[in-house]
Structures are given as C-alpha cells and as structure tokens.
Amino acid sequence: MKLSILNSIKIVQRREADLPSVDIVLELSAQACLAHYRGAVQVVHARSVDGRRVAFPARALRHIVTPDGVHGRYRLFYTPEGRFQSLVALPG
C-alpha cells in the first residue's frame, strides 16, 4: 500500500509533537550561513524566545537557508535524550 505525502506529513508532525522542543528566532546573514555551510562552524548557538541558550548542528540550516540568509521563527525538536532531531519553520 502506498502512503501519500499528506499522510507522511501528518505522521512526522505527530512524532515531533511528542518530542521536547524550543522556539528560536534566527537572523543570520548570507555570510554567516556560508561559514556554516562550508563547515567552518559546526554548531549554531542561539537563544530561545524564552531566554534559554540552545545549540544545534549547523547542518540543520542547509534546508532553510536562502540567498538572504536565515530569518524567522523556528522550532527545534530534540529527542528525549536531548539530541537534535529537526528544525521546522514556524508561520509568521
């Protein structure tokens, strides 16, 4: 049986909803993203919207970077063990 893309998205969203998460605002220039992309920087450090310090692998930026950099609100999902799971753009 084939699973539609829509059903796959719902399954992923359900899994992520069960994971610990934190919301962050990223404002990274194209130059800053280039350093991450080239591997000069391995870890991104940011502050959550509630003031906590968070870190996640720079490779997570690759799917959200634009020619202008990375700008907006994102939700970081972590495994129950505290390891990075995914980074998802939030509306607005």
N, CA, C and O atoms as a GROMACS GRO file, in nm:
protein
  368
    1MET      N    1   0.084  -0.118   0.000
    1MET     CA    2   0.000   0.000   0.000
    1MET      C    3   0.089   0.124   0.000
    1MET      O    4   0.185   0.132   0.076
    2LYS      N    5   0.057   0.220  -0.085
    2LYS     CA    6   0.132   0.345  -0.091
    2LYS      C    7   0.081   0.441   0.015
    2LYS      O    8  -0.039   0.449   0.042
    3LEU      N    9   0.175   0.513   0.074
    3LEU     CA   10   0.141   0.614   0.173
    3LEU      C   11   0.154   0.750   0.106
    3LEU      O   12   0.259   0.783   0.051
    4SER      N   13   0.050   0.828   0.110
    4SER     CA   14   0.053   0.958   0.042
    4SER      C   15   0.145   1.053   0.117
    4SER      O   16   0.175   1.033   0.235
    5ILE      N   17   0.190   1.157   0.048
    5ILE     CA   18   0.275   1.257   0.109
    5ILE      C   19   0.202   1.324   0.224
    5ILE      O   20   0.263   1.348   0.329
    6LEU      N   21   0.076   1.353   0.208
    6LEU     CA   22  -0.002   1.418   0.313
    6LEU      C   23  -0.004   1.332   0.438
    6LEU      O   24   0.015   1.384   0.549
    7ASN      N   25  -0.027   1.203   0.424
    7ASN     CA   26  -0.026   1.114   0.540
    7ASN      C   27   0.112   1.109   0.603
    7ASN      O   28   0.123   1.103   0.726
    8SER      N   29   0.217   1.112   0.523
    8SER     CA   30   0.354   1.111   0.576
    8SER      C   31   0.379   1.235   0.660
    8SER      O   32   0.441   1.228   0.766
    9ILE      N   33   0.331   1.349   0.612
    9ILE     CA   34   0.349   1.474   0.686
    9ILE      C   35   0.277   1.466   0.819
    9ILE      O   36   0.332   1.509   0.921
   10LYS      N   37   0.158   1.413   0.821
   10LYS     CA   38   0.084   1.401   0.947
   10LYS      C   39   0.158   1.310   1.044
   10LYS      O   40   0.162   1.339   1.164
   11ILE      N   41   0.215   1.203   0.995
   11ILE     CA   42   0.289   1.111   1.082
   11ILE      C   43   0.410   1.182   1.140
   11ILE      O   44   0.436   1.170   1.260
   12VAL      N   45   0.484   1.256   1.059
   12VAL     CA   46   0.601   1.329   1.108
   12VAL      C   47   0.558   1.432   1.211
   12VAL      O   48   0.624   1.447   1.314
   13GLN      N   49   0.451   1.504   1.186
   13GLN     CA   50   0.405   1.605   1.280
   13GLN      C   51   0.366   1.542   1.413
   13GLN      O   52   0.394   1.598   1.519
   14ARG      N   53   0.303   1.428   1.410
   14ARG     CA   54   0.267   1.360   1.534
   14ARG      C   55   0.390   1.319   1.612
   14ARG      O   56   0.395   1.336   1.734
   15ARG      N   57   0.488   1.266   1.543
   15ARG     CA   58   0.612   1.227   1.611
   15ARG      C   59   0.680   1.348   1.672
   15ARG      O   60   0.725   1.342   1.787
   16GLU      N   61   0.689   1.457   1.599
   16GLU     CA   62   0.754   1.576   1.651
   16GLU      C   63   0.677   1.636   1.767
   16GLU      O   64   0.738   1.692   1.858
   17ALA      N   65   0.546   1.627   1.765
   17ALA     CA   66   0.467   1.682   1.874
   17ALA      C   67   0.498   1.614   2.006
   17ALA      O   68   0.479   1.673   2.112
   18ASP      N   69   0.545   1.490   2.001
   18ASP     CA   70   0.578   1.416   2.123
   18ASP      C   71   0.719   1.444   2.172
   18ASP      O   72   0.755   1.402   2.282
   19LEU      N   73   0.800   1.514   2.093
   19LEU     CA   74   0.938   1.541   2.130
   19LEU      C   75   0.950   1.674   2.204
   19LEU      O   76   0.869   1.764   2.184
   20PRO      N   77   1.053   1.684   2.291
   20PRO     CA   78   1.079   1.815   2.352
   20PRO      C   79   1.116   1.915   2.243
   20PRO      O   80   1.182   1.879   2.145
   21SER      N   81   1.073   2.039   2.259
   21SER     CA   82   1.101   2.140   2.157
   21SER      C   83   1.127   2.274   2.222
   21SER      O   84   1.095   2.296   2.339
   22VAL      N   85   1.185   2.363   2.143
   22VAL     CA   86   1.210   2.500   2.186
   22VAL      C   87   1.199   2.590   2.064
   22VAL      O   88   1.245   2.553   1.955
   23ASP      N   89   1.139   2.706   2.081
   23ASP     CA   90   1.124   2.802   1.971
   23ASP      C   91   1.237   2.903   1.975
   23ASP      O   92   1.274   2.953   2.081
   24ILE      N   93   1.292   2.933   1.857
   24ILE     CA   94   1.400   3.031   1.845
   24ILE      C   95   1.370   3.126   1.732
   24ILE      O   96   1.291   3.095   1.642
   25VAL      N   97   1.434   3.242   1.735
   25VAL     CA   98   1.431   3.336   1.624
   25VAL      C   99   1.573   3.342   1.570
   25VAL      O  100   1.667   3.369   1.644
   26LEU      N  101   1.587   3.317   1.440
   26LEU     CA  102   1.718   3.321   1.375
   26LEU      C  103   1.724   3.438   1.280
   26LEU      O  104   1.635   3.458   1.197
   27GLU      N  105   1.829   3.516   1.292
   27GLU     CA  106   1.857   3.627   1.200
   27GLU      C  107   2.003   3.612   1.160
   27GLU      O  108   2.091   3.670   1.223
   28LEU      N  109   2.029   3.535   1.056
   28LEU     CA  110   2.165   3.509   1.011
   28LEU      C  111   2.184   3.563   0.869
   28LEU      O  112   2.103   3.535   0.780
   29SER      N  113   2.289   3.639   0.850
   29SER     CA  114   2.318   3.693   0.718
   29SER      C  115   2.362   3.581   0.624
   29SER      O  116   2.392   3.470   0.668
   30ALA      N  117   2.365   3.611   0.498
   30ALA     CA  118   2.412   3.513   0.399
   30ALA      C  119   2.557   3.476   0.428
   30ALA      O  120   2.595   3.360   0.412
   31GLN      N  121   2.638   3.573   0.470
   31GLN     CA  122   2.779   3.547   0.502
   31GLN      C  123   2.791   3.451   0.620
   31GLN      O  124   2.873   3.359   0.616
   32ALA      N  125   2.711   3.470   0.723
   32ALA     CA  126   2.714   3.381   0.839
   32ALA      C  127   2.674   3.240   0.799
   32ALA      O  128   2.734   3.143   0.844
   33CYS      N  129   2.574   3.230   0.715
   33CYS     CA  130   2.527   3.098   0.669
   33CYS      C  131   2.633   3.029   0.584
   33CYS      O  132   2.646   2.907   0.589
   34LEU      N  133   2.708   3.107   0.508
   34LEU     CA  134   2.813   3.050   0.424
   34LEU      C  135   2.920   2.983   0.511
   34LEU      O  136   2.970   2.876   0.475
   35ALA      N  137   2.954   3.043   0.622
   35ALA     CA  138   3.052   2.984   0.714
   35ALA      C  139   2.999   2.851   0.768
   35ALA      O  140   3.075   2.754   0.780
   36HIS      N  141   2.871   2.846   0.800
   36HIS     CA  142   2.810   2.721   0.846
   36HIS      C  143   2.811   2.617   0.734
   36HIS      O  144   2.844   2.500   0.756
   37TYR      N  145   2.774   2.661   0.615
   37TYR     CA  146   2.763   2.570   0.501
   37TYR      C  147   2.898   2.510   0.463
   37TYR      O  148   2.907   2.393   0.428
   38ARG      N  149   3.002   2.591   0.470
   38ARG     CA  150   3.136   2.545   0.434
   38ARG      C  151   3.198   2.455   0.540
   38ARG      O  152   3.301   2.393   0.517
   39GLY      N  153   3.135   2.447   0.656
   39GLY     CA  154   3.186   2.362   0.762
   39GLY      C  155   3.281   2.431   0.857
   39GLY      O  156   3.337   2.367   0.946
   40ALA      N  157   3.301   2.562   0.840
   40ALA     CA  158   3.387   2.636   0.931
   40ALA      C  159   3.325   2.643   1.071
   40ALA      O  160   3.396   2.656   1.170
   41VAL      N  161   3.194   2.635   1.077
   41VAL     CA  162   3.122   2.636   1.204
   41VAL      C  163   3.039   2.508   1.210
   41VAL      O  164   2.962   2.480   1.119
   42GLN      N  165   3.056   2.432   1.315
   42GLN     CA  166   2.986   2.304   1.329
   42GLN      C  167   2.857   2.313   1.409
   42GLN      O  168   2.765   2.234   1.390
   43VAL      N  169   2.850   2.411   1.500
   43VAL     CA  170   2.736   2.422   1.592
   43VAL      C  171   2.683   2.564   1.590
   43VAL      O  172   2.760   2.660   1.593
   44VAL      N  173   2.552   2.577   1.585
   44VAL     CA  174   2.485   2.707   1.593
   44VAL      C  175   2.439   2.726   1.738
   44VAL      O  176   2.374   2.638   1.795
   45HIS      N  177   2.473   2.840   1.794
   45HIS     CA  178   2.428   2.874   1.929
   45HIS      C  179   2.324   2.984   1.914
   45HIS      O  180   2.343   3.080   1.840
   46ALA      N  181   2.213   2.969   1.985
   46ALA     CA  182   2.105   3.068   1.975
   46ALA      C  183   2.036   3.079   2.111
   46ALA      O  184   2.062   3.000   2.202
   47ARG      N  185   1.951   3.177   2.122
   47ARG     CA  186   1.866   3.193   2.241
   47ARG      C  187   1.723   3.163   2.202
   47ARG      O  188   1.675   3.203   2.096
   48SER      N  189   1.656   3.091   2.289
   48SER     CA  190   1.515   3.061   2.265
   48SER      C  191   1.433   3.186   2.293
   48SER      O  192   1.483   3.282   2.352
   49VAL      N  193   1.309   3.186   2.251
   49VAL     CA  194   1.223   3.302   2.274
   49VAL      C  195   1.198   3.323   2.423
   49VAL      O  196   1.161   3.433   2.464
   50ASP      N  197   1.217   3.219   2.504
   50ASP     CA  198   1.200   3.235   2.649
   50ASP      C  199   1.333   3.254   2.722
   50ASP      O  200   1.338   3.246   2.844
   51GLY      N  201   1.442   3.279   2.645
   51GLY     CA  202   1.569   3.315   2.705
   51GLY      C  203   1.669   3.203   2.728
   51GLY      O  204   1.780   3.231   2.773
   52ARG      N  205   1.635   3.080   2.700
   52ARG     CA  206   1.730   2.969   2.720
   52ARG      C  207   1.834   2.968   2.609
   52ARG      O  208   1.807   3.009   2.496
   53ARG      N  209   1.953   2.921   2.643
   53ARG     CA  210   2.058   2.902   2.542
   53ARG      C  211   2.041   2.763   2.483
   53ARG      O  212   2.022   2.665   2.554
   54VAL      N  213   2.048   2.757   2.351
   54VAL     CA  214   2.034   2.629   2.282
   54VAL      C  215   2.144   2.617   2.177
   54VAL      O  216   2.198   2.717   2.129
   55ALA      N  217   2.176   2.495   2.143
   55ALA     CA  218   2.275   2.468   2.040
   55ALA      C  219   2.223   2.354   1.953
   55ALA      O  220   2.155   2.263   2.001
   56PHE      N  221   2.255   2.361   1.824
   56PHE     CA  222   2.215   2.256   1.732
   56PHE      C  223   2.316   2.249   1.618
   56PHE      O  224   2.387   2.346   1.594
   57PRO      N  225   2.323   2.137   1.548
   57PRO     CA  226   2.421   2.122   1.440
   57PRO      C  227   2.397   2.221   1.326
   57PRO      O  228   2.284   2.244   1.285
   58ALA      N  229   2.505   2.279   1.277
   58ALA     CA  230   2.495   2.376   1.168
   58ALA      C  231   2.435   2.314   1.043
   58ALA      O  232   2.374   2.386   0.963
   59ARG      N  233   2.450   2.184   1.024
   59ARG     CA  234   2.394   2.118   0.906
   59ARG      C  235   2.242   2.135   0.898
   59ARG      O  236   2.184   2.122   0.790
   60ALA      N  237   2.178   2.164   1.009
   60ALA     CA  238   2.032   2.183   1.010
   60ALA      C  239   1.990   2.306   0.931
   60ALA      O  240   1.875   2.315   0.888
   61LEU      N  241   2.081   2.400   0.911
   61LEU     CA  242   2.048   2.522   0.837
   61LEU      C  243   2.038   2.499   0.687
   61LEU      O  244   1.975   2.578   0.617
   62ARG      N  245   2.097   2.394   0.638
   62ARG     CA  246   2.106   2.373   0.494
   62ARG      C  247   1.972   2.371   0.424
   62ARG      O  248   1.962   2.416   0.310
   63HIS      N  249   1.869   2.320   0.487
   63HIS     CA  250   1.739   2.312   0.419
   63HIS      C  251   1.654   2.438   0.436
   63HIS      O  252   1.547   2.448   0.377
   64ILE      N  253   1.702   2.536   0.516
   64ILE     CA  254   1.622   2.657   0.535
   64ILE      C  255   1.692   2.783   0.487
   64ILE      O  256   1.631   2.890   0.484
   65VAL      N  257   1.818   2.773   0.449
   65VAL     CA  258   1.892   2.892   0.408
   65VAL      C  259   1.844   2.941   0.271
   65VAL      O  260   1.814   2.861   0.182
   66THR      N  261   1.837   3.072   0.257
   66THR     CA  262   1.800   3.137   0.131
   66THR      C  263   1.918   3.225   0.088
   66THR      O  264   2.014   3.237   0.164
   67PRO      N  265   1.914   3.286  -0.030
   67PRO     CA  266   2.022   3.376  -0.070
   67PRO      C  267   2.041   3.494   0.027
   67PRO      O  268   2.148   3.554   0.032
   68ASP      N  269   1.937   3.526   0.104
   68ASP     CA  270   1.946   3.636   0.202
   68ASP      C  271   1.990   3.589   0.340
   68ASP      O  272   2.009   3.670   0.430
   69GLY      N  273   2.007   3.459   0.358
   69GLY     CA  274   2.044   3.405   0.489
   69GLY      C  275   1.928   3.327   0.549
   69GLY      O  276   1.850   3.263   0.478
   70VAL      N  277   1.918   3.332   0.680
   70VAL     CA  278   1.809   3.265   0.752
   70VAL      C  279   1.744   3.368   0.842
   70VAL      O  280   1.810   3.428   0.927
   71HIS      N  281   1.616   3.386   0.824
   71HIS     CA  282   1.542   3.488   0.901
   71HIS      C  283   1.405   3.433   0.937
   71HIS      O  284   1.330   3.391   0.849
   72GLY      N  285   1.373   3.434   1.065
   72GLY     CA  286   1.239   3.394   1.106
   72GLY      C  287   1.238   3.313   1.235
   72GLY      O  288   1.341   3.295   1.301
   73ARG      N  289   1.118   3.264   1.267
   73ARG     CA  290   1.097   3.182   1.387
   73ARG      C  291   1.101   3.035   1.347
   73ARG      O  292   1.046   2.995   1.244
   74TYR      N  293   1.165   2.957   1.431
   74TYR     CA  294   1.181   2.814   1.406
   74TYR      C  295   1.158   2.736   1.535
   74TYR      O  296   1.176   2.789   1.645
   75ARG      N  297   1.118   2.613   1.520
   75ARG     CA  298   1.104   2.524   1.635
   75ARG      C  299   1.208   2.413   1.621
   75ARG      O  300   1.213   2.342   1.521
   76LEU      N  301   1.290   2.400   1.725
   76LEU     CA  302   1.389   2.293   1.734
   76LEU      C  303   1.326   2.177   1.808
   76LEU      O  304   1.268   2.195   1.916
   77PHE      N  305   1.335   2.059   1.752
   77PHE     CA  306   1.288   1.939   1.820
   77PHE      C  307   1.408   1.857   1.862
   77PHE      O  308   1.504   1.841   1.787
   78TYR      N  309   1.402   1.805   1.984
   78TYR     CA  310   1.507   1.722   2.039
   78TYR      C  311   1.452   1.585   2.076
   78TYR      O  312   1.332   1.570   2.102
   79THR      N  313   1.539   1.486   2.078
   79THR     CA  314   1.499   1.354   2.125
   79THR      C  315   1.483   1.363   2.277
   79THR      O  316   1.531   1.458   2.339
   80PRO      N  317   1.417   1.266   2.337
   80PRO     CA  318   1.407   1.266   2.484
   80PRO      C  319   1.545   1.267   2.552
   80PRO      O  320   1.557   1.309   2.667
   81GLU      N  321   1.648   1.219   2.482
   81GLU     CA  322   1.784   1.220   2.536
   81GLU      C  323   1.854   1.355   2.519
   81GLU      O  324   1.967   1.371   2.564
   82GLY      N  325   1.789   1.450   2.453
   82GLY     CA  326   1.847   1.583   2.436
   82GLY      C  327   1.927   1.602   2.309
   82GLY      O  328   1.996   1.703   2.295
   83ARG      N  329   1.919   1.509   2.215
   83ARG     CA  330   1.991   1.522   2.088
   83ARG      C  331   1.902   1.592   1.986
   83ARG      O  332   1.780   1.574   1.986
   84PHE      N  333   1.964   1.670   1.900
   84PHE     CA  334   1.890   1.740   1.794
   84PHE      C  335   1.815   1.640   1.706
   84PHE      O  336   1.869   1.537   1.668
   85GLN      N  337   1.689   1.673   1.676
   85GLN     CA  338   1.607   1.589   1.589
   85GLN      C  339   1.575   1.661   1.458
   85GLN      O  340   1.600   1.608   1.349
   86SER      N  341   1.517   1.784   1.468
   86SER     CA  342   1.479   1.855   1.346
   86SER      C  343   1.460   2.003   1.375
   86SER      O  344   1.450   2.045   1.490
   87LEU      N  345   1.454   2.082   1.268
   87LEU     CA  346   1.432   2.225   1.274
   87LEU      C  347   1.319   2.257   1.176
   87LEU      O  348   1.328   2.224   1.058
   88VAL      N  349   1.214   2.321   1.225
   88VAL     CA  350   1.096   2.346   1.142
   88VAL      C  351   1.061   2.495   1.149
   88VAL      O  352   1.058   2.554   1.256
   89ALA      N  353   1.035   2.555   1.032
   89ALA     CA  354   0.994   2.695   1.026
   89ALA      C  355   0.854   2.710   1.084
   89ALA      O  356   0.767   2.626   1.062
   90LEU      N  357   0.832   2.818   1.157
   90LEU     CA  358   0.700   2.849   1.212
   90LEU      C  359   0.637   2.960   1.129
   90LEU      O  360   0.708   3.045   1.076
   91PRO      N  361   0.506   2.959   1.119
   91PRO     CA  362   0.439   3.066   1.041
   91PRO      C  363   0.459   3.202   1.108
   91PRO      O  364   0.472   3.214   1.229
   92GLY      N  365   0.460   3.303   1.022
   92GLY     CA  366   0.467   3.439   1.073
   92GLY      C  367   0.600   3.491   1.066
   92GLY      O  368   0.625   3.605   1.104
   0.00000   0.00000   0.00000
